[in-house]
Every structure is written in C-alpha cells, then in structure tokens.
Tab-separated table of C-alpha atoms in Angstrom:
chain	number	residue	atom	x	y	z
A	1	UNK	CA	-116.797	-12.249	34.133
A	2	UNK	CA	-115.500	-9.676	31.755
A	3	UNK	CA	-113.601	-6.363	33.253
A	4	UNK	CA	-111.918	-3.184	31.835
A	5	UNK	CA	-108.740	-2.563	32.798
A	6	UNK	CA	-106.318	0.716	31.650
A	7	UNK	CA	-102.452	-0.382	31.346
A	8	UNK	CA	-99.309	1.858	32.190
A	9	UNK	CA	-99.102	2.604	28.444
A	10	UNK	CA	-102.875	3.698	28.266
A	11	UNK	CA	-103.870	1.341	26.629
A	12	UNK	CA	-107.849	-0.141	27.611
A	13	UNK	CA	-107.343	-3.907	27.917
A	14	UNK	CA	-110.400	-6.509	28.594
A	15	UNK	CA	-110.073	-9.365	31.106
A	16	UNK	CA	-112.236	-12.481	30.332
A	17	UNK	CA	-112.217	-16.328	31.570
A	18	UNK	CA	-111.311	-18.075	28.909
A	19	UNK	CA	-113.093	-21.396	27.710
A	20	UNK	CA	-111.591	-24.108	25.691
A	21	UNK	CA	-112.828	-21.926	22.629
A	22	UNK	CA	-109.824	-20.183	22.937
A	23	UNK	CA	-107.367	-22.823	23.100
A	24	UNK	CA	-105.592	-21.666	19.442
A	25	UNK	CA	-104.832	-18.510	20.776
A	26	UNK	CA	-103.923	-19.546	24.353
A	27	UNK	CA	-101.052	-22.110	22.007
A	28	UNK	CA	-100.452	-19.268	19.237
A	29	UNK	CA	-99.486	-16.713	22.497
A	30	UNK	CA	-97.710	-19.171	24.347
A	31	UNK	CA	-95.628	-20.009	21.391
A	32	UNK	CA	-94.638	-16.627	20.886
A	33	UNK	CA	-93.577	-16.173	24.502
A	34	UNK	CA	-91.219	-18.987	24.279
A	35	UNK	CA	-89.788	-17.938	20.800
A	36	UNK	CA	-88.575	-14.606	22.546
A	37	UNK	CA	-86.796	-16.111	25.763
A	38	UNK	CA	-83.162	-16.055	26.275
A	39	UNK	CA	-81.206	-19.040	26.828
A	40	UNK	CA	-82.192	-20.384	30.178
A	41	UNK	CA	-85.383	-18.345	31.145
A	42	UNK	CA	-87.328	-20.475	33.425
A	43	UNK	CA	-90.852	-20.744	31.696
A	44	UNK	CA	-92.141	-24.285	31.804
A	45	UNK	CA	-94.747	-23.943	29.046
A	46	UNK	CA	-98.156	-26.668	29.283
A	47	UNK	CA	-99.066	-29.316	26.754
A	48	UNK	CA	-102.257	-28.690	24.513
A	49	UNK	CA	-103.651	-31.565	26.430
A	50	UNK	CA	-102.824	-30.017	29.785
A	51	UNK	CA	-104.754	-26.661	28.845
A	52	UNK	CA	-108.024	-28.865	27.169
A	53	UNK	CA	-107.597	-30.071	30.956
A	54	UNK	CA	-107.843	-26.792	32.648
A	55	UNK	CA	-110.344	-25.307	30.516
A	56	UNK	CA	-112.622	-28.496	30.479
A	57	UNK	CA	-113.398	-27.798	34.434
A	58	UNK	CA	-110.261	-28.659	36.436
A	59	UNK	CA	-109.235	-25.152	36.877
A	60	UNK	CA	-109.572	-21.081	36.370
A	61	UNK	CA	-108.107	-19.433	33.127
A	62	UNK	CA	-108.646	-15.935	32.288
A	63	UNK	CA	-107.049	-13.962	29.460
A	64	UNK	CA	-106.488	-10.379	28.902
A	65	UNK	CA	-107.862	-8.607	25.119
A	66	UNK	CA	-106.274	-5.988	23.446
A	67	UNK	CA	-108.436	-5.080	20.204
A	68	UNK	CA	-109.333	-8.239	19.506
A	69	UNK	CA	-106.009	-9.789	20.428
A	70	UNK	CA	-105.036	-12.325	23.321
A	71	UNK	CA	-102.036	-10.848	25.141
A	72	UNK	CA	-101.918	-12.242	28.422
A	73	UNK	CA	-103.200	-15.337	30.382
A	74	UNK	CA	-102.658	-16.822	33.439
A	75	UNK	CA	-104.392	-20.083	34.783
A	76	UNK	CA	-104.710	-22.191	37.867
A	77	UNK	CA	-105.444	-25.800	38.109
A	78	UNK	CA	-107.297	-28.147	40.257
A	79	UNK	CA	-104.369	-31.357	40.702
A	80	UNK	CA	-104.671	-35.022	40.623
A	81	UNK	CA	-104.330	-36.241	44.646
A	82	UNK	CA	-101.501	-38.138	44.012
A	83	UNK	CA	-98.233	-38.354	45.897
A	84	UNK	CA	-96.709	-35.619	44.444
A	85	UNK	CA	-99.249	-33.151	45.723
A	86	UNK	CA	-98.027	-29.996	46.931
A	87	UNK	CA	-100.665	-29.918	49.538
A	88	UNK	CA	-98.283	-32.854	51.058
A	89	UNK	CA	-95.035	-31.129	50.246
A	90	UNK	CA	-96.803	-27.992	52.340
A	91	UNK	CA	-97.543	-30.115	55.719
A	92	UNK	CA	-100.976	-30.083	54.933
A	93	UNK	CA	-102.580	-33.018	56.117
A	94	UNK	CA	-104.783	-35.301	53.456
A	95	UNK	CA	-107.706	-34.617	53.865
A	96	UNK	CA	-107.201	-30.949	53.254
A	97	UNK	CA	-105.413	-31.578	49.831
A	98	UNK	CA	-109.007	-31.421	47.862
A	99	UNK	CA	-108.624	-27.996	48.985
A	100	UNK	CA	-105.382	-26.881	46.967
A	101	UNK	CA	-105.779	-24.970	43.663
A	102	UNK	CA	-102.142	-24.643	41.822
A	103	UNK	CA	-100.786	-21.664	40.338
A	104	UNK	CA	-99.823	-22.400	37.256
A	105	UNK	CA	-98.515	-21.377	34.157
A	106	UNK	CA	-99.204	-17.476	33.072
A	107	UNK	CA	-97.885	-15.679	29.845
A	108	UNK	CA	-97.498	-12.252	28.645
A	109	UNK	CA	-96.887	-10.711	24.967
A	110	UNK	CA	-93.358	-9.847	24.724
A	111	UNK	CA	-94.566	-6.693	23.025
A	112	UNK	CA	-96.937	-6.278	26.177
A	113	UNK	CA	-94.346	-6.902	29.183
A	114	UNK	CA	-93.767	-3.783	31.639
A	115	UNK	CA	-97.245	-2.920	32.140
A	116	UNK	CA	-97.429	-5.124	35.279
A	117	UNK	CA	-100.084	-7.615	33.350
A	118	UNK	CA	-99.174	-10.823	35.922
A	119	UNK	CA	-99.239	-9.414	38.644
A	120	UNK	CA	-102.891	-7.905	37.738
A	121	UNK	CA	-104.333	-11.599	36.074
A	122	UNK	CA	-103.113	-12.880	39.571
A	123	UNK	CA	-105.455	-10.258	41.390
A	124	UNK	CA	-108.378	-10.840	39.801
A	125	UNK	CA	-107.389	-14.641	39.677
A	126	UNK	CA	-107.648	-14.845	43.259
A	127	UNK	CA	-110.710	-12.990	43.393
A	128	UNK	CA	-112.302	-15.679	41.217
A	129	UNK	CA	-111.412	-18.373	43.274
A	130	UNK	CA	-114.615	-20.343	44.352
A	131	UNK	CA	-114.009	-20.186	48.174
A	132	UNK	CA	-116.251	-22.550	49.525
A	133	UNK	CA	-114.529	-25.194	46.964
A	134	UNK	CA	-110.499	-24.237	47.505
A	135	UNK	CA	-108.594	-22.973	50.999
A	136	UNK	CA	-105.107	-22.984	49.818
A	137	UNK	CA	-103.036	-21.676	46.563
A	138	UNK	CA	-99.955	-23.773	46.068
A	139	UNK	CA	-97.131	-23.869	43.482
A	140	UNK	CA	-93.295	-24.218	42.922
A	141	UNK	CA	-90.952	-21.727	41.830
A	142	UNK	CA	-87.062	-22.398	41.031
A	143	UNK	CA	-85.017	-20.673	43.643
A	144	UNK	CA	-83.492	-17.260	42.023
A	145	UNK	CA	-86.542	-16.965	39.663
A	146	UNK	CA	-86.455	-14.207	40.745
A	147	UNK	CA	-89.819	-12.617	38.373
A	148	UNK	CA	-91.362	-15.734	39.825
A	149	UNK	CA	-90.788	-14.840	43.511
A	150	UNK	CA	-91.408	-11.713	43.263
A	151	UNK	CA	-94.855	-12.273	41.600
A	152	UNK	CA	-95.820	-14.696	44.084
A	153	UNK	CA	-94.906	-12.711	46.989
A	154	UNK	CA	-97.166	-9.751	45.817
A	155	UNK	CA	-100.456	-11.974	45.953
A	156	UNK	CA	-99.538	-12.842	49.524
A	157	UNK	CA	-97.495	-16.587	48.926
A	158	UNK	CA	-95.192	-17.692	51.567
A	159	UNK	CA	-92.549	-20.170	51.223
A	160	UNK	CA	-93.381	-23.361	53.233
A	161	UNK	CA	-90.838	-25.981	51.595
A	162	UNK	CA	-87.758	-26.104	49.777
A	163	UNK	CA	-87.133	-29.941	48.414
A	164	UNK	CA	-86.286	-31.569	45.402
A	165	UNK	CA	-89.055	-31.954	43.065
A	166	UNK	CA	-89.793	-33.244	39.732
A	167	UNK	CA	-86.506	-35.661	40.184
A	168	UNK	CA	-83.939	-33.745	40.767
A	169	UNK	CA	-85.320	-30.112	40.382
A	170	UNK	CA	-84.681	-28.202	43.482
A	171	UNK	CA	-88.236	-25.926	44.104
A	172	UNK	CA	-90.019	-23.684	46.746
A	173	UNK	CA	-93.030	-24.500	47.636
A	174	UNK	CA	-94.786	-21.639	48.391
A	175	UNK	CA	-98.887	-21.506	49.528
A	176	UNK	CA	-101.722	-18.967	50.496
A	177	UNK	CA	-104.178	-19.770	52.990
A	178	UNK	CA	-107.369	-17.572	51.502
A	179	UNK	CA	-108.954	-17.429	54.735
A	180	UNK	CA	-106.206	-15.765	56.665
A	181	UNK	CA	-103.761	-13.275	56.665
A	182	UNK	CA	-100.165	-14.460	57.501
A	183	UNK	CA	-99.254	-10.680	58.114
A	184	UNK	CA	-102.058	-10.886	61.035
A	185	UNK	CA	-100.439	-13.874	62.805
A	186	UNK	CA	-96.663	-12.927	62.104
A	187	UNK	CA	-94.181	-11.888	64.727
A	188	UNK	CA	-91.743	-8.738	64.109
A	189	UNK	CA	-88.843	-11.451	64.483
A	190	UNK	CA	-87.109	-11.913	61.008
A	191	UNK	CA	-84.277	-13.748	59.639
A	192	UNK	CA	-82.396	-13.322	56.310
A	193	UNK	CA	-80.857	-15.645	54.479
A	194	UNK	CA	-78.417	-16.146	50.900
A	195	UNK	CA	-80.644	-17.211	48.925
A	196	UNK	CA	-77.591	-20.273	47.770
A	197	UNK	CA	-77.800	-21.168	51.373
A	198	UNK	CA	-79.866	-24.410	50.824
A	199	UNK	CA	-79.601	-26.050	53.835
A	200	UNK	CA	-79.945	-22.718	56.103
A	201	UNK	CA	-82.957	-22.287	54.594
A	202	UNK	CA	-84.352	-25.489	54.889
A	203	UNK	CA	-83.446	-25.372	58.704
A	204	UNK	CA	-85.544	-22.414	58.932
A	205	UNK	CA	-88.560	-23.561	57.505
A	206	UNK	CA	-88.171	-27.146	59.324
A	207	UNK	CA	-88.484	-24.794	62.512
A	208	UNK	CA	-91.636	-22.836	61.420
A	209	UNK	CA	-90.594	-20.297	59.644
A	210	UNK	CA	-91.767	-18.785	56.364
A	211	UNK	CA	-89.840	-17.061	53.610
A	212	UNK	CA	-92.126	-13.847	52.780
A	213	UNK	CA	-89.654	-11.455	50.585
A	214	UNK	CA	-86.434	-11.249	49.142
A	215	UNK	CA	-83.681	-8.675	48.812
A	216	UNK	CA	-80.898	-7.793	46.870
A	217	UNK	CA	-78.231	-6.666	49.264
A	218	UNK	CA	-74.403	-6.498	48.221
A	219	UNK	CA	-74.727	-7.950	44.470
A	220	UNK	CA	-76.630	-11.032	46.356
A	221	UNK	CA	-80.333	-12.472	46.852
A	222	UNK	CA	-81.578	-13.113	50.357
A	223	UNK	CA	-84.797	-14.384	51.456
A	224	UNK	CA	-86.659	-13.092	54.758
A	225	UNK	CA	-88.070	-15.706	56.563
A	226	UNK	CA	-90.913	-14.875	59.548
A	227	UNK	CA	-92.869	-17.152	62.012
C-alpha cells in the first residue's frame, strides 16, 4: 500500500506499511515522542522486541513520510490467547477471541501534532484490516485520557468494560465489531454519566449498555452510554 495524503498545514505526506526495515526509525520517533511529554502523559511506549513482533507478521503497522522522514505511526497487533485477552474482558466468547486485532500503540512528531495525523493512520488502519481473518478491534484506554477516547470514539469504538487491568490499572475496554454498525442497532435512549463515577458506570455496562462519547459539561467529563 502506499497513499498520498495533504495535511492541514499543506504539507503532502506519504502513508506506507511499514516492515521490520524500519524498526530504527519506528525507535528513533518513538523516542522523541516520549522526550517531549509532560509529567504524567499517558503514552505506554512498546519494547524493540514487541515491535520486531508486530512487524514480523503478528500485526498491521503503517507509517506516515514527510520528505524522507518518519513522522507518524500507528500499529495494531494480533495477541497471544491467553487469559488476559480483551476478547474475554469484552464478553466475547472463546472461540471468537482468534478474531480480535488490538489497537495499539500510535505516535506522532511533536513538531507534526495538530494536523489530525491519528485519527487519519486509524482510517486507513481499519481499512487494511484483513476481514476474513479479524471481526473485532479491541484495546484499553485509561479513563480521562481523554486524546485517547476521543480518538477511539471517532473510528467507531464503544466502551464494553471498565475493570482493573494490568494489576491494579483501572481501563476501558472499548471494541468495534467490523461487520456492523452499532449506530444501526442503537436506541435513541441515552444516559450520561461523571466520568469519576466508577461504579455507575460499571452498572451501566453490566446492564447492556455502551459508552459511545464523552462531554465536557460544567468543568467535568461525562460519558454517554447507549444500548
């Protein structure tokens, strides 16, 4: 695949999947990334070994060029079927967890940021997906992430879970079922809740309900959920 896209700025950028080829510049961007985030920004960056990984098979990676330079990336991995699956967390049952691609990790030049680059690697991401391999799109996201929601949310993730994961890390789960729309099946009834509200939420999704947006409303997140 290789496609032309134009930026905000202007600027012509060229989106390619990456191969393990490019692994020194996947590291070399990622390292830059996490030398310009504040004190508790919520990037989880990936191992060398978990990219060789990716790259060797067990997922998609594609990259966006700017003369020459990597400035963007954003990848999605096939997981082990372990215990920890989020197909499991998502109430899928096992035999449909083969099915699950992961969002993962995606990264954008801090001199390249405001030109809506994630949200357009996630499009054409998706698009790539090898549908008669994968169903579902799972991944976690810390609650008020708020970049992270909001990103998710725009390629059509709902929140299915909210649990402890990773030991003591509280996480949404949130998933896409590629071969349907939620917005086709969803009633007009919605609920909002403060996003702090842990166990309000969780009684809403324990009934059915998904959370598909959130809001600021009076100096305070809240998360619409819909059935």
């Amino acid at each position: 695949m290789k496609q032309n896209h134009l930026l905000k700025n202007g600027n012509e950028i060229t989106i390619v999947r990456l191969t393990v080829d490019q692994l020194d510049e996947i590291l070399l961007l990622q390292r830059k990334v996490i030398g310009s985030l504040s004190t508790g920004s919520f990037l989880q960056p990936l191992m060398e070994e978990e990219y060789t990984y990716i790259l060797n098979g067990k997922g998609l990676m594609i990259g966006a060029y700017y003369k020459e330079q990597l400035i963007a990336f954003r990848a999605m991995l096939e997981p082990e079927l372990d215990e920890e699956h989020l197909g499991k967390d998502a109430g899928l049952p096992r035999d449909e967890w083969p099915l699950v691609l992961y969002s993962e990790i995606s990264n954008v030049d801090p001199d390249f940021q405001g030109n809506g680059l994630q949200v357009l690697l996630g499009k054409v991401l998706m698009k790539e997906v090898d549908q008669e391999r994968f169903r579902y799109i799972c991944t976690t996201v810390a609650p008020f992430n708020i970049a992270s929601l909001k990103d998710k949310f725009a390629h059509g993730m709902q929140i299915v879970e909210l649990k402890v994961k990773y030991g003591n890390l509280l996480r949404y789960i949130l998933m896409k079922d590629l071969t349907r729309s939620f917005e086709e099946q969803a009633t007009s009834e919605s609920h909002y809740v403060p996003m702090e509200d842990t166990v309000q939420q969780q009684r809403y999704l324990q009934e059915g309900w998904m959370g598909t947006g959130i809001d600021l409303a009076e100096g305070q997140w809240i998360v619409r959920f819909e059935k």
